[in-house]
Amino acid sequence: MDIEIMRFDGEQADDADLAAYHRVVQSAREVDLPGAAPKSYDVVARSVRIPHPALGRAGRWVARRSGEVIAVAHAFFPDGGNAHIALAEITVHPEARRQGIGTAFLQAVLPELRARGRRVVEGQTAAFGAGEKWAHALGARTVNATVVQELRVAEVDPSLWEVGVPEGYRLEAWSGAAPDDLVASYVNAKTAMYDAPRGTADFGHPEWTVERVRGIEAELRRNNREQRVVAAVHEATGEVAGFTELWLPLPPGREGIQLDTAVLAAHRGHGLGVRVKARALRDLKADGIELDLITTGTNADNEHMIRVNLALGYATVRSMVEVNRTVEA
């Protein structure tokens, strides 16, 4: 094959290269995820240029044929208990598929994964789609299933978000950095994510510390992202019992990402999950932040959180799977 695979520096890429990268991503999305909301140029360019603070640094590559970008790839290199994993994604333009390009791409990227000490490569793709079939053909196994849910804000009755707070709790909200008097118990509440289903995937929730939280907050600020958090605080102890997190670009764009939501085991059964998420949505409206879409992913076995999202106006739009195999294999 007359294919050239090379590193891609998103921070240094010019508009033409970013447009070519976006073309591959969106063309593949239209085929692999029919009915999914389009990924705009701005959203894709931002994801390429700006690191993902929760997943570690990324390596990116493009494959060119006769100078034209026909495939793109990235690998995240997380830490915090996940330092043996590379989270990889290879995207081939639909018109260039079934020509061995994805496999050649993987072979070209593997030496860097080995050099970084990564023993497992794991990635996400549409359930029962071409990506899962390709991964299985290479000996990978499906290790987890998730659902993607979307909230199309303008189409949802905001009265769904008018829910009260149970007796014995109050809600605290912040943007940017967690308050000093709550950060330690916020970190403790984040360990409740360890209870969330995740199949047999190797990638797990990181080891949470105050230092890690402060580092992610600083990284988000450096890269013009806003993290909005709503926490349920137990009045008797002053401890964070549960929380939810939203990420927004700055200045606010049209799409937000609903991230972790968790409630400590001792405080479950009070509906705190739905209440912190509802408050986060009310605050967006009160602050005049007009989003078109909020997207979240939930493990397919987490039926409770799926129901919580549906109650707030989210719709389940697709199923995804995680696949993995050892790097040596």
Coordinates of N, CA and C in Angstrom, one line a residue, residues 36 53 56 63 78 101 105 109 151 162 176 183 197 241 249 281 286 313 329:
A36 N -26.5 10.0 14.8 CA -25.8 10.7 15.8 C -25.6 12.1 15.4
P53 N -7.6 16.0 30.4 CA -6.9 16.0 31.7 C -7.2 14.7 32.5
G56 N -4.9 11.5 30.6 CA -3.4 11.6 30.4 C -3.1 12.2 29.0
A63 N -2.9 8.9 8.6 CA -2.4 8.1 7.5 C -2.8 8.8 6.2
P78 N -3.1 6.9 30.2 CA -3.5 7.4 31.5 C -2.6 6.9 32.6
I101 N -5.8 -0.8 5.9 CA -5.3 0.4 6.5 C -5.3 0.5 8.0
F105 N -2.2 0.7 10.4 CA -2.1 1.8 11.4 C -1.8 1.2 12.8
V109 N 1.6 1.9 15.3 CA 1.4 2.6 16.6 C 2.0 1.7 17.7
L151 N -29.1 14.6 25.8 CA -30.1 15.5 26.2 C -30.1 16.7 25.2
E162 N -37.2 20.2 38.2 CA -37.6 20.8 39.5 C -37.9 19.7 40.5
G176 N -15.1 25.4 38.5 CA -13.6 25.5 38.5 C -13.0 24.7 39.6
V183 N -13.1 19.8 49.6 CA -12.3 19.1 48.6 C -12.0 17.7 49.1
P197 N -20.5 -0.5 37.7 CA -20.2 -1.6 36.8 C -19.2 -1.2 35.7
A241 N -21.9 13.7 50.1 CA -22.5 12.3 50.0 C -22.6 11.9 48.6
P249 N -16.9 23.8 27.3 CA -15.8 24.6 26.7 C -16.0 26.1 27.2
L281 N -28.5 21.1 35.8 CA -29.3 21.5 34.6 C -30.0 22.9 34.9
A286 N -30.3 29.0 34.6 CA -30.2 30.2 35.4 C -29.1 31.1 35.0
G313 N -34.8 13.7 31.0 CA -35.1 14.1 29.6 C -34.0 13.6 28.6
A329 N 0.2 -9.6 22.2 CA -0.6 -10.4 21.4 C -0.9 -9.7 20.0

